[in-house]
mmCIF file of C-alpha atoms and ligand atoms in Angstrom:
data_model
loop_
_atom_site.group_PDB
_atom_site.id
_atom_site.type_symbol
_atom_site.label_atom_id
_atom_site.label_comp_id
_atom_site.label_asym_id
_atom_site.label_seq_id
_atom_site.Cartn_x
_atom_site.Cartn_y
_atom_site.Cartn_z
ATOM 1 C CA MET Q 1314 -7.727 -69.979 -44.091
ATOM 2 C CA ASN Q 1315 -5.395 -67.426 -42.615
ATOM 3 C CA LEU Q 1316 -6.827 -65.197 -39.889
ATOM 4 C CA ILE Q 1317 -6.199 -61.895 -41.662
ATOM 5 C CA GLN Q 1318 -7.957 -63.190 -44.755
ATOM 6 C CA LYS Q 1319 -10.913 -64.282 -42.627
ATOM 7 C CA LEU Q 1320 -11.076 -60.815 -41.061
ATOM 8 C CA LYS Q 1321 -10.904 -59.167 -44.459
ATOM 9 C CA ASN Q 1322 -13.747 -61.372 -45.700
ATOM 10 C CA SER Q 1323 -15.800 -60.703 -42.514
ATOM 11 C CA GLU Q 1324 -16.063 -64.430 -41.885
ATOM 12 C CA ARG Q 1325 -17.338 -65.886 -38.655
ATOM 13 C CA LEU Q 1326 -14.459 -66.529 -36.228
ATOM 14 C CA SER Q 1327 -13.806 -69.711 -34.241
ATOM 15 C CA HIS Q 1328 -12.480 -70.155 -30.702
ATOM 16 C CA GLU Q 1329 -9.025 -70.719 -32.146
ATOM 17 C CA ASP Q 1330 -9.314 -67.508 -34.200
ATOM 18 C CA GLY Q 1331 -10.400 -65.601 -31.109
ATOM 19 C CA LEU Q 1332 -7.297 -66.652 -29.241
ATOM 20 C CA ALA Q 1333 -5.084 -65.861 -32.212
ATOM 21 C CA LEU Q 1334 -6.562 -62.342 -32.335
ATOM 22 C CA TYR Q 1335 -4.828 -61.629 -29.010
ATOM 23 C CA ASP Q 1336 -1.494 -62.265 -30.754
ATOM 24 C CA LEU Q 1337 -2.087 -59.558 -33.346
ATOM 25 C CA ASP Q 1338 -0.587 -56.200 -32.521
ATOM 26 C CA LEU Q 1339 -3.068 -53.849 -30.878
ATOM 27 C CA PHE Q 1340 -3.363 -51.445 -33.809
ATOM 28 C CA THR Q 1341 -3.940 -54.098 -36.476
ATOM 29 C CA LEU Q 1342 -6.604 -55.633 -34.267
ATOM 30 C CA GLY Q 1343 -8.095 -52.209 -33.546
ATOM 31 C CA GLU Q 1344 -8.288 -51.383 -37.225
ATOM 32 C CA PHE Q 1345 -10.354 -54.490 -37.985
ATOM 33 C CA ALA Q 1346 -12.664 -53.911 -35.003
ATOM 34 C CA ASN Q 1347 -13.029 -50.242 -35.881
ATOM 35 C CA LYS Q 1348 -14.009 -51.139 -39.439
ATOM 36 C CA VAL Q 1349 -16.894 -53.253 -38.139
ATOM 37 C CA ARG Q 1350 -17.873 -50.474 -35.735
ATOM 38 C CA GLN Q 1351 -17.786 -47.847 -38.482
ATOM 39 C CA ILE Q 1352 -19.927 -49.941 -40.815
ATOM 40 C CA ARG Q 1353 -22.515 -50.483 -38.085
ATOM 41 C CA HIS Q 1354 -22.505 -47.100 -36.349
ATOM 42 C CA GLY Q 1355 -20.265 -44.611 -38.185
ATOM 43 C CA LYS Q 1356 -19.046 -41.945 -35.782
ATOM 44 C CA LYS Q 1357 -21.945 -42.250 -33.337
ATOM 45 C CA VAL Q 1358 -21.253 -42.790 -29.658
ATOM 46 C CA PHE Q 1359 -24.409 -43.910 -27.856
ATOM 47 C CA PHE Q 1360 -25.301 -43.093 -24.276
ATOM 48 C CA ASN Q 1361 -28.404 -42.677 -22.167
ATOM 49 C CA ILE Q 1362 -29.459 -40.515 -19.265
ATOM 50 C CA ASN Q 1363 -29.979 -43.043 -16.550
ATOM 51 C CA ARG Q 1364 -29.873 -43.626 -12.840
ATOM 52 C CA HIS Q 1365 -28.603 -46.710 -11.061
ATOM 53 C CA ILE Q 1366 -30.431 -47.824 -7.901
ATOM 54 C CA ASN Q 1367 -29.182 -50.632 -5.669
ATOM 55 C CA PRO Q 1368 -32.008 -51.230 -3.168
ATOM 56 C CA THR Q 1369 -30.082 -53.506 -0.802
ATOM 57 C CA ASN Q 1370 -26.534 -54.665 -0.192
ATOM 58 C CA ILE Q 1371 -27.417 -57.491 2.192
ATOM 59 C CA CYS Q 1372 -26.616 -60.578 0.157
ATOM 60 C CA ALA Q 1373 -27.051 -64.311 0.677
ATOM 61 C CA ASP Q 1374 -24.232 -64.992 -1.795
ATOM 62 C CA VAL Q 1375 -20.541 -64.387 -1.317
ATOM 63 C CA CYS Q 1376 -18.923 -63.489 -4.623
ATOM 64 C CA LYS Q 1377 -15.253 -62.951 -4.006
ATOM 65 C CA PHE Q 1378 -14.966 -60.052 -6.440
ATOM 66 C CA CYS Q 1379 -17.824 -58.099 -4.888
ATOM 67 C CA ALA Q 1380 -17.080 -55.109 -2.667
ATOM 68 C CA PHE Q 1381 -20.663 -53.836 -2.766
ATOM 69 C CA SER Q 1382 -22.393 -56.409 -0.591
ATOM 70 C CA ALA Q 1383 -22.258 -55.819 3.163
ATOM 71 C CA HIS Q 1384 -19.421 -57.833 4.680
ATOM 72 C CA ARG Q 1385 -16.328 -57.466 6.814
ATOM 73 C CA LYS Q 1386 -14.507 -55.185 4.375
ATOM 74 C CA ASN Q 1387 -17.589 -53.115 3.579
ATOM 75 C CA PRO Q 1388 -20.068 -52.977 6.482
ATOM 76 C CA ASN Q 1389 -23.101 -50.618 6.575
ATOM 77 C CA PRO Q 1390 -25.815 -53.062 5.539
ATOM 78 C CA TYR Q 1391 -28.996 -51.487 4.199
ATOM 79 C CA ARG Q 1392 -32.310 -52.416 2.615
ATOM 80 C CA MET Q 1393 -34.336 -49.512 1.261
ATOM 81 C CA THR Q 1394 -38.056 -49.121 1.741
ATOM 82 C CA HIS Q 1395 -40.195 -48.675 -1.339
ATOM 83 C CA ASP Q 1396 -40.703 -45.054 -0.324
ATOM 84 C CA GLU Q 1397 -36.970 -44.453 -0.310
ATOM 85 C CA ILE Q 1398 -36.626 -46.061 -3.732
ATOM 86 C CA LEU Q 1399 -39.486 -43.982 -5.124
ATOM 87 C CA LYS Q 1400 -37.836 -40.812 -3.800
ATOM 88 C CA ILE Q 1401 -34.679 -41.717 -5.720
ATOM 89 C CA ALA Q 1402 -36.783 -42.310 -8.830
ATOM 90 C CA ASP Q 1403 -38.400 -38.867 -8.329
ATOM 91 C CA GLU Q 1404 -35.007 -37.213 -8.107
ATOM 92 C CA ALA Q 1405 -33.744 -39.158 -11.129
ATOM 93 C CA VAL Q 1406 -36.692 -38.093 -13.266
ATOM 94 C CA LYS Q 1407 -36.205 -34.500 -12.143
ATOM 95 C CA ASN Q 1408 -32.613 -34.801 -13.369
ATOM 96 C CA GLY Q 1409 -33.757 -36.027 -16.757
ATOM 97 C CA ALA Q 1410 -33.296 -39.798 -16.361
ATOM 98 C CA LYS Q 1411 -35.163 -41.912 -18.891
ATOM 99 C CA GLU Q 1412 -33.974 -45.220 -17.516
ATOM 100 C CA ILE Q 1413 -33.766 -46.654 -14.015
ATOM 101 C CA HIS Q 1414 -31.291 -49.494 -13.738
ATOM 102 C CA ILE Q 1415 -32.063 -51.496 -10.603
ATOM 103 C CA VAL Q 1416 -29.705 -54.176 -9.299
ATOM 104 C CA SER Q 1417 -29.982 -55.630 -5.808
ATOM 105 C CA ALA Q 1418 -28.136 -58.035 -3.621
ATOM 106 C CA HIS Q 1419 -29.772 -61.412 -2.968
ATOM 107 C CA ASN Q 1420 -32.007 -60.807 0.021
ATOM 108 C CA LYS Q 1421 -34.996 -62.900 1.138
ATOM 109 C CA GLU Q 1422 -36.299 -60.554 3.835
ATOM 110 C CA GLY Q 1423 -39.160 -58.898 1.970
ATOM 111 C CA GLY Q 1424 -40.189 -61.904 -0.120
ATOM 112 C CA TRP Q 1425 -40.411 -61.759 -3.908
ATOM 113 C CA GLN Q 1426 -42.998 -58.996 -3.506
ATOM 114 C CA TRP Q 1427 -40.369 -56.603 -2.138
ATOM 115 C CA TYR Q 1428 -38.405 -56.929 -5.381
ATOM 116 C CA LEU Q 1429 -41.336 -56.821 -7.747
ATOM 117 C CA GLU Q 1430 -43.460 -54.130 -6.055
ATOM 118 C CA ILE Q 1431 -40.670 -51.630 -6.652
ATOM 119 C CA PHE Q 1432 -41.198 -51.886 -10.400
ATOM 120 C CA ARG Q 1433 -44.965 -51.594 -10.207
ATOM 121 C CA LEU Q 1434 -44.721 -48.447 -8.056
ATOM 122 C CA ILE Q 1435 -42.207 -46.804 -10.354
ATOM 123 C CA LYS Q 1436 -44.215 -47.636 -13.469
ATOM 124 C CA GLN Q 1437 -47.453 -46.397 -11.889
ATOM 125 C CA LYS Q 1438 -45.865 -43.036 -11.212
ATOM 126 C CA TYR Q 1439 -43.711 -42.809 -14.355
ATOM 127 C CA PRO Q 1440 -45.196 -44.988 -17.109
ATOM 128 C CA SER Q 1441 -42.657 -43.884 -19.718
ATOM 129 C CA LEU Q 1442 -39.588 -44.365 -17.522
ATOM 130 C CA HIS Q 1443 -37.752 -47.478 -18.715
ATOM 131 C CA VAL Q 1444 -37.215 -50.003 -15.925
ATOM 132 C CA LYS Q 1445 -34.134 -52.145 -16.526
ATOM 133 C CA ALA Q 1446 -34.081 -54.554 -13.619
ATOM 134 C CA LEU Q 1447 -33.347 -58.004 -12.231
ATOM 135 C CA THR Q 1448 -30.205 -59.731 -13.399
ATOM 136 C CA ALA Q 1449 -30.387 -63.432 -14.248
ATOM 137 C CA ALA Q 1450 -28.577 -64.004 -10.936
ATOM 138 C CA GLU Q 1451 -31.409 -62.254 -9.052
ATOM 139 C CA ILE Q 1452 -34.057 -64.148 -11.018
ATOM 140 C CA ASP Q 1453 -32.315 -67.417 -10.160
ATOM 141 C CA PHE Q 1454 -32.151 -66.347 -6.498
ATOM 142 C CA ILE Q 1455 -35.849 -65.412 -6.386
ATOM 143 C CA SER Q 1456 -36.761 -68.660 -8.102
ATOM 144 C CA ARG Q 1457 -34.812 -70.782 -5.591
ATOM 145 C CA SER Q 1458 -35.823 -68.795 -2.534
ATOM 146 C CA PHE Q 1459 -39.542 -68.614 -3.166
ATOM 147 C CA ASP Q 1460 -40.075 -71.870 -5.031
ATOM 148 C CA MET Q 1461 -41.028 -70.272 -8.326
ATOM 149 C CA SER Q 1462 -39.969 -71.463 -11.786
ATOM 150 C CA TYR Q 1463 -37.954 -69.101 -13.976
ATOM 151 C CA GLU Q 1464 -41.032 -68.801 -16.171
ATOM 152 C CA GLU Q 1465 -43.123 -67.699 -13.189
ATOM 153 C CA VAL Q 1466 -40.597 -65.043 -12.150
ATOM 154 C CA ILE Q 1467 -40.440 -63.766 -15.713
ATOM 155 C CA GLU Q 1468 -44.236 -63.694 -15.922
ATOM 156 C CA LYS Q 1469 -44.269 -61.533 -12.781
ATOM 157 C CA MET Q 1470 -41.572 -59.248 -14.207
ATOM 158 C CA CYS Q 1471 -43.743 -58.615 -17.274
ATOM 159 C CA GLU Q 1472 -46.794 -58.089 -15.092
ATOM 160 C CA TYR Q 1473 -45.029 -55.675 -12.719
ATOM 161 C CA GLY Q 1474 -43.515 -53.525 -15.449
ATOM 162 C CA VAL Q 1475 -39.898 -54.565 -16.043
ATOM 163 C CA ASP Q 1476 -39.003 -53.375 -19.538
ATOM 164 C CA SER Q 1477 -35.610 -54.974 -20.061
ATOM 165 C CA MET Q 1478 -33.040 -57.054 -18.211
ATOM 166 C CA PRO Q 1479 -29.542 -55.842 -17.372
ATOM 167 C CA GLY Q 1480 -26.547 -58.001 -18.223
ATOM 168 C CA GLY Q 1481 -25.182 -58.546 -14.723
ATOM 169 C CA GLY Q 1482 -24.357 -61.817 -13.046
ATOM 170 C CA ALA Q 1483 -22.729 -63.380 -16.097
ATOM 171 C CA GLU Q 1484 -19.230 -62.906 -14.635
ATOM 172 C CA ILE Q 1485 -17.279 -65.525 -16.587
ATOM 173 C CA PHE Q 1486 -19.000 -68.657 -17.855
ATOM 174 C CA ALA Q 1487 -16.049 -71.069 -17.527
ATOM 175 C CA GLU Q 1488 -17.270 -73.351 -14.739
ATOM 176 C CA ASN Q 1489 -13.895 -73.885 -13.052
ATOM 177 C CA ILE Q 1490 -13.399 -70.117 -12.654
ATOM 178 C CA ARG Q 1491 -16.997 -69.515 -11.651
ATOM 179 C CA GLU Q 1492 -16.575 -72.095 -8.900
ATOM 180 C CA LYS Q 1493 -13.667 -70.054 -7.518
ATOM 181 C CA ILE Q 1494 -15.100 -66.550 -7.781
ATOM 182 C CA CYS Q 1495 -18.857 -66.936 -7.214
ATOM 183 C CA LYS Q 1496 -19.611 -70.444 -6.066
ATOM 184 C CA GLY Q 1497 -23.308 -71.101 -5.468
ATOM 185 C CA LYS Q 1498 -24.567 -68.284 -7.693
ATOM 186 C CA VAL Q 1499 -26.600 -68.917 -10.869
ATOM 187 C CA SER Q 1500 -24.847 -71.431 -13.137
ATOM 188 C CA SER Q 1501 -23.663 -70.336 -16.564
ATOM 189 C CA GLN Q 1502 -26.163 -72.624 -18.230
ATOM 190 C CA ASN Q 1503 -29.033 -71.155 -16.221
ATOM 191 C CA TRP Q 1504 -27.843 -67.572 -16.785
ATOM 192 C CA LEU Q 1505 -28.110 -68.223 -20.518
ATOM 193 C CA LYS Q 1506 -31.409 -70.080 -20.145
ATOM 194 C CA ILE Q 1507 -32.999 -67.193 -18.211
ATOM 195 C CA HIS Q 1508 -31.992 -64.686 -20.896
ATOM 196 C CA SER Q 1509 -33.350 -67.017 -23.609
ATOM 197 C CA LEU Q 1510 -36.661 -67.281 -21.765
ATOM 198 C CA TRP Q 1511 -36.801 -63.498 -21.406
ATOM 199 C CA HIS Q 1512 -36.039 -63.088 -25.110
ATOM 200 C CA SER Q 1513 -38.767 -65.587 -25.976
ATOM 201 C CA ARG Q 1514 -41.231 -63.065 -24.489
ATOM 202 C CA GLY Q 1515 -40.068 -60.596 -27.123
ATOM 203 C CA LYS Q 1516 -37.984 -58.688 -24.571
ATOM 204 C CA MET Q 1517 -34.403 -57.450 -24.821
ATOM 205 C CA SER Q 1518 -31.443 -57.735 -22.458
ATOM 206 C CA ASN Q 1519 -27.716 -57.112 -22.194
ATOM 207 C CA ALA Q 1520 -24.802 -59.407 -21.415
ATOM 208 C CA THR Q 1521 -21.746 -58.611 -19.321
ATOM 209 C CA MET Q 1522 -18.403 -60.330 -18.864
ATOM 210 C CA LEU Q 1523 -16.268 -59.655 -15.800
ATOM 211 C CA PHE Q 1524 -12.621 -59.890 -16.872
ATOM 212 C CA GLY Q 1525 -9.149 -59.111 -15.615
ATOM 213 C CA HIS Q 1526 -9.182 -61.342 -12.509
ATOM 214 C CA ILE Q 1527 -8.176 -65.017 -12.624
ATOM 215 C CA GLU Q 1528 -9.715 -65.975 -15.968
ATOM 216 C CA SER Q 1529 -7.638 -66.789 -19.040
ATOM 217 C CA ARG Q 1530 -7.934 -65.358 -22.522
ATOM 218 C CA ALA Q 1531 -9.446 -68.687 -23.591
ATOM 219 C CA ASP Q 1532 -12.142 -68.257 -20.916
ATOM 220 C CA ARG Q 1533 -13.052 -64.852 -22.339
ATOM 221 C CA ILE Q 1534 -13.382 -66.245 -25.862
ATOM 222 C CA ASP Q 1535 -15.449 -69.141 -24.519
ATOM 223 C CA HIS Q 1536 -17.724 -66.606 -22.773
ATOM 224 C CA MET Q 1537 -18.255 -64.656 -25.990
ATOM 225 C CA LEU Q 1538 -18.983 -67.807 -27.984
ATOM 226 C CA ARG Q 1539 -21.602 -69.041 -25.502
ATOM 227 C CA LEU Q 1540 -23.340 -65.677 -25.850
ATOM 228 C CA ARG Q 1541 -23.035 -65.745 -29.632
ATOM 229 C CA ALA Q 1542 -24.732 -69.157 -29.739
ATOM 230 C CA VAL Q 1543 -27.729 -67.892 -27.732
ATOM 231 C CA GLN Q 1544 -27.890 -64.729 -29.812
ATOM 232 C CA ASP Q 1545 -28.073 -66.841 -32.987
ATOM 233 C CA GLU Q 1546 -31.196 -68.439 -31.553
ATOM 234 C CA THR Q 1547 -32.937 -65.444 -29.944
ATOM 235 C CA GLY Q 1548 -31.483 -62.148 -31.228
ATOM 236 C CA GLY Q 1549 -32.400 -60.656 -27.843
ATOM 237 C CA PHE Q 1550 -29.071 -59.202 -26.686
ATOM 238 C CA ASN Q 1551 -28.750 -55.489 -27.375
ATOM 239 C CA ALA Q 1552 -25.258 -54.967 -26.004
ATOM 240 C CA PHE Q 1553 -22.202 -56.805 -24.793
ATOM 241 C CA ILE Q 1554 -20.508 -55.148 -21.815
ATOM 242 C CA PRO Q 1555 -16.989 -56.200 -20.852
ATOM 243 C CA LEU Q 1556 -16.567 -55.112 -17.204
ATOM 244 C CA VAL Q 1557 -13.009 -54.472 -16.111
ATOM 245 C CA TYR Q 1558 -12.375 -56.054 -12.723
ATOM 246 C CA GLN Q 1559 -11.855 -53.524 -9.856
ATOM 247 C CA ARG Q 1560 -9.687 -54.875 -7.082
ATOM 248 C CA GLU Q 1561 -10.280 -52.977 -3.853
ATOM 249 C CA ASN Q 1562 -12.223 -53.963 -0.709
ATOM 250 C CA ASN Q 1563 -12.984 -57.522 -1.767
ATOM 251 C CA TYR Q 1564 -11.659 -61.059 -1.340
ATOM 252 C CA LEU Q 1565 -10.394 -61.895 -4.820
ATOM 253 C CA GLN Q 1566 -6.644 -61.520 -4.945
ATOM 254 C CA THR Q 1567 -5.153 -60.939 -8.372
ATOM 255 C CA SER Q 1568 -1.532 -60.606 -9.266
ATOM 256 C CA ASP Q 1569 -1.593 -57.753 -11.729
ATOM 257 C CA PHE Q 1570 -3.840 -55.054 -13.105
ATOM 258 C CA LEU Q 1571 -4.720 -55.996 -16.648
ATOM 259 C CA GLY Q 1572 -3.451 -52.847 -18.361
ATOM 260 C CA SER Q 1573 -5.010 -50.734 -21.082
ATOM 261 C CA ALA Q 1574 -3.655 -52.708 -24.038
ATOM 262 C CA GLU Q 1575 -5.249 -55.954 -22.864
ATOM 263 C CA ILE Q 1576 -8.521 -54.152 -22.103
ATOM 264 C CA LEU Q 1577 -8.617 -52.605 -25.571
ATOM 265 C CA LYS Q 1578 -7.719 -55.922 -27.189
ATOM 266 C CA THR Q 1579 -10.548 -57.656 -25.333
ATOM 267 C CA ILE Q 1580 -13.040 -54.988 -26.405
ATOM 268 C CA ALA Q 1581 -11.846 -55.181 -30.016
ATOM 269 C CA ILE Q 1582 -12.014 -58.979 -29.998
ATOM 270 C CA SER Q 1583 -15.547 -58.896 -28.603
ATOM 271 C CA ARG Q 1584 -16.570 -56.657 -31.521
ATOM 272 C CA LEU Q 1585 -15.113 -59.176 -33.966
ATOM 273 C CA MET Q 1586 -16.338 -62.375 -32.288
ATOM 274 C CA LEU Q 1587 -19.859 -61.145 -31.507
ATOM 275 C CA ASP Q 1588 -20.866 -60.557 -35.101
ATOM 276 C CA ASN Q 1589 -24.545 -60.846 -34.164
ATOM 277 C CA VAL Q 1590 -24.666 -58.402 -31.218
ATOM 278 C CA PRO Q 1591 -25.432 -54.832 -32.313
ATOM 279 C CA HIS Q 1592 -23.655 -52.857 -29.576
ATOM 280 C CA ILE Q 1593 -20.439 -53.097 -27.585
ATOM 281 C CA LYS Q 1594 -20.529 -50.996 -24.460
ATOM 282 C CA ALA Q 1595 -17.321 -49.605 -22.993
ATOM 283 C CA TYR Q 1596 -18.719 -49.125 -19.501
ATOM 284 C CA TRP Q 1597 -16.863 -46.018 -18.383
ATOM 285 C CA ALA Q 1598 -17.375 -46.809 -14.681
ATOM 286 C CA THR Q 1599 -14.950 -49.725 -14.922
ATOM 287 C CA SER Q 1600 -12.587 -48.536 -17.617
ATOM 288 C CA THR Q 1601 -12.456 -44.770 -16.831
ATOM 289 C CA ILE Q 1602 -14.058 -42.356 -19.281
ATOM 290 C CA ASN Q 1603 -10.735 -41.737 -21.008
ATOM 291 C CA LEU Q 1604 -10.140 -45.371 -21.877
ATOM 292 C CA ALA Q 1605 -13.830 -45.812 -22.730
ATOM 293 C CA MET Q 1606 -13.399 -43.035 -25.317
ATOM 294 C CA ILE Q 1607 -10.274 -44.650 -26.778
ATOM 295 C CA ALA Q 1608 -12.231 -47.916 -26.863
ATOM 296 C CA GLN Q 1609 -14.550 -46.221 -29.363
ATOM 297 C CA GLU Q 1610 -11.716 -46.619 -31.862
ATOM 298 C CA PHE Q 1611 -11.341 -50.278 -30.934
ATOM 299 C CA GLY Q 1612 -14.855 -51.552 -31.606
ATOM 300 C CA ALA Q 1613 -17.023 -50.063 -28.846
ATOM 301 C CA ASP Q 1614 -19.914 -47.718 -29.751
ATOM 302 C CA ASP Q 1615 -21.613 -47.102 -26.404
ATOM 303 C CA LEU Q 1616 -20.634 -45.697 -23.002
ATOM 304 C CA ASP Q 1617 -23.685 -46.655 -20.882
ATOM 305 C CA GLY Q 1618 -24.967 -43.448 -19.340
ATOM 306 C CA THR Q 1619 -24.584 -40.592 -16.942
ATOM 307 C CA ILE Q 1620 -25.585 -42.989 -14.075
ATOM 308 C CA GLN Q 1621 -26.009 -40.233 -11.404
ATOM 309 C CA LYS Q 1622 -24.885 -42.597 -8.638
ATOM 310 C CA GLU Q 1623 -22.909 -45.815 -8.841
ATOM 311 C CA SER Q 1624 -22.340 -48.196 -5.922
ATOM 312 C CA ILE Q 1625 -21.067 -51.562 -7.204
ATOM 313 C CA GLN Q 1626 -17.859 -50.691 -9.028
ATOM 314 C CA SER Q 1627 -17.099 -47.647 -6.886
ATOM 315 C CA ALA Q 1628 -17.161 -49.886 -3.782
ATOM 316 C CA ALA Q 1629 -14.310 -51.809 -5.411
ATOM 317 C CA GLY Q 1630 -12.255 -48.730 -6.245
ATOM 318 C CA ALA Q 1631 -13.721 -47.260 -9.452
ATOM 319 C CA LYS Q 1632 -14.107 -43.479 -9.611
ATOM 320 C CA SER Q 1633 -17.760 -43.640 -10.575
ATOM 321 C CA ALA Q 1634 -19.678 -42.998 -7.349
ATOM 322 C CA ASN Q 1635 -21.308 -39.767 -8.575
ATOM 323 C CA GLY Q 1636 -21.847 -40.565 -12.228
ATOM 324 C CA MET Q 1637 -20.963 -37.986 -14.883
ATOM 325 C CA ALA Q 1638 -22.528 -34.655 -15.739
ATOM 326 C CA LEU Q 1639 -24.349 -34.704 -19.077
ATOM 327 C CA LYS Q 1640 -22.372 -31.700 -20.312
ATOM 328 C CA ASP Q 1641 -19.033 -33.395 -19.580
ATOM 329 C CA PHE Q 1642 -20.249 -36.543 -21.291
ATOM 330 C CA ILE Q 1643 -21.201 -34.671 -24.438
ATOM 331 C CA ASP Q 1644 -18.052 -32.537 -24.437
ATOM 332 C CA ILE Q 1645 -15.704 -35.488 -24.198
ATOM 333 C CA ILE Q 1646 -17.473 -37.346 -26.999
ATOM 334 C CA LYS Q 1647 -17.398 -34.275 -29.247
ATOM 335 C CA THR Q 1648 -13.795 -33.361 -28.561
ATOM 336 C CA SER Q 1649 -12.817 -36.932 -29.402
ATOM 337 C CA GLY Q 1650 -14.247 -36.433 -32.873
ATOM 338 C CA TYR Q 1651 -17.402 -38.486 -32.380
ATOM 339 C CA THR Q 1652 -21.114 -37.675 -32.488
ATOM 340 C CA PRO Q 1653 -22.918 -37.939 -29.135
ATOM 341 C CA VAL Q 1654 -26.207 -39.764 -29.592
ATOM 342 C CA GLU Q 1655 -28.563 -39.924 -26.658
ATOM 343 C CA ARG Q 1656 -30.488 -43.166 -26.979
ATOM 344 C CA ASP Q 1657 -33.283 -44.827 -25.105
ATOM 345 C CA SER Q 1658 -32.708 -48.160 -23.403
ATOM 346 C CA LEU Q 1659 -33.531 -50.076 -26.604
ATOM 347 C CA TYR Q 1660 -31.167 -47.972 -28.729
ATOM 348 C CA ASN Q 1661 -33.776 -45.806 -30.421
ATOM 349 C CA GLU Q 1662 -32.122 -42.439 -31.038
ATOM 350 C CA ILE Q 1663 -33.533 -39.607 -28.908
ATOM 351 C CA LYS Q 1664 -31.224 -36.726 -29.638
ATOM 352 C CA ILE Q 1665 -28.071 -36.118 -31.636
ATOM 353 C CA TYR Q 1666 -25.922 -33.455 -29.998
HETATM 354 O O1 V47 X 2716 -22.582 -58.711 -12.421
HETATM 355 C C1 V47 X 2716 -19.129 -56.662 -9.218
HETATM 356 C C2 V47 X 2716 -19.923 -56.528 -11.609
HETATM 357 C C3 V47 X 2716 -22.048 -56.344 -12.271
HETATM 358 C C4 V47 X 2716 -17.130 -55.894 -9.465
HETATM 359 O O2 V47 X 2716 -26.832 -54.240 -18.501
HETATM 360 C C5 V47 X 2716 -17.786 -55.785 -10.683
HETATM 361 O O3 V47 X 2716 -26.516 -52.213 -19.212
HETATM 362 C C6 V47 X 2716 -15.914 -54.851 -11.638
HETATM 363 O O4 V47 X 2716 -24.061 -55.820 -14.657
HETATM 364 N N1 V47 X 2716 -15.225 -54.977 -10.494
HETATM 365 C C7 V47 X 2716 -23.305 -55.538 -12.088
HETATM 366 N N2 V47 X 2716 -17.197 -55.257 -11.778
HETATM 367 C C8 V47 X 2716 -23.314 -54.320 -13.023
HETATM 368 C C9 V47 X 2716 -23.819 -54.676 -14.387
HETATM 369 C C10 V47 X 2716 -24.039 -53.643 -15.400
HETATM 370 C C11 V47 X 2716 -23.372 -52.447 -15.368
HETATM 371 C C12 V47 X 2716 -23.626 -51.499 -16.343
HETATM 372 C C13 V47 X 2716 -24.564 -51.714 -17.342
HETATM 373 C C14 V47 X 2716 -25.237 -52.920 -17.370
HETATM 374 C C15 V47 X 2716 -26.265 -53.152 -18.420
HETATM 375 C C16 V47 X 2716 -24.977 -53.902 -16.413
HETATM 376 O O5 V47 X 2716 -21.004 -55.645 -11.651
HETATM 377 C C17 V47 X 2716 -21.981 -57.708 -11.658
HETATM 378 C C18 V47 X 2716 -20.487 -57.937 -11.580
HETATM 379 O O6 V47 X 2716 -20.019 -58.582 -12.710
HETATM 380 N N3 V47 X 2716 -19.002 -56.302 -10.500
HETATM 381 N N4 V47 X 2716 -17.977 -56.414 -8.558
HETATM 382 C C19 V47 X 2716 -15.784 -55.468 -9.375
HETATM 383 N N5 V47 X 2716 -15.069 -55.606 -8.271
#
């Protein structure tokens, strides 16, 4: 059946369809993605009031795209004490944060307890603060470093108060590209397995895709389809987050910046391919807030949050180091003709502005 007919009938799309979607003109593609978005979410743009914390940048892995970890191009290694982390949590709560998003480098120094104790301390002090922490890459690292099974690490996460898992570490699943950009890190198969195990505990997570470096369009579609297959089984992914590759201060040379049209196409295609994932997040830190707002007309329905402080993408050139003020966030959503909806980390609506 012809692709347009399949889109009109809301039929499930194949790998071949996904690739063919890139050949549609941007506005035709956008219209189809927007229709799906409107049916699911109307004019709502979701966001949360959150704070990112990155407790250490001293990393055993060497991902070529990463400018955050301490290395020759970005020295200043640090590992925070639990007291320092708690102070950041205090400040975040004072500023209204309802979620703490914690992502660390892969660091053996403090044992698995250093990672896990952080969550227990935060939850003891702020039981209703949502702790989104430990990417599948970190879980894989902890498992290998401290001779624990994935199930054991996940058991500890539940015990120590992790509420949901962030979507980091997915990068791109195509093994030949993964080998070039993040050799030695969690395999694609294990990334997916860890999320499935987490979901089997009745817990939710997100899924990212790092794009705009050396991957092909076919690799992006492959990535989406591997996620769709897991989601069919578990239903545990809340949001898909396409992360636009930032090119400064790292070791991954790319020829060209992707450009807005290709970014919007990829977001729109993810909305159409991932028919079983409720939310598509245009993460403003990697796309700029302006493009993230335009992306709302191309399938996205979420912006992530105000963040307060951002270290991973800003190290690589993004203008996100200090987050965004809540007022600016709300203003830009409203003036774009959308309804700002503050959500919690599991997409329950908290406040409509
Ligand atoms: O996995 C690293 C990415 C991710 C670069 O789950 C880069 O709600 C762009 O996963 N250019 C960590 N991206 C951040 C992350 C995330 C962010 C926001 C929300 C959620 C969520 C998750 O950052 C890593 C990696 O793919 N990253 N370097 C770079 N140069």
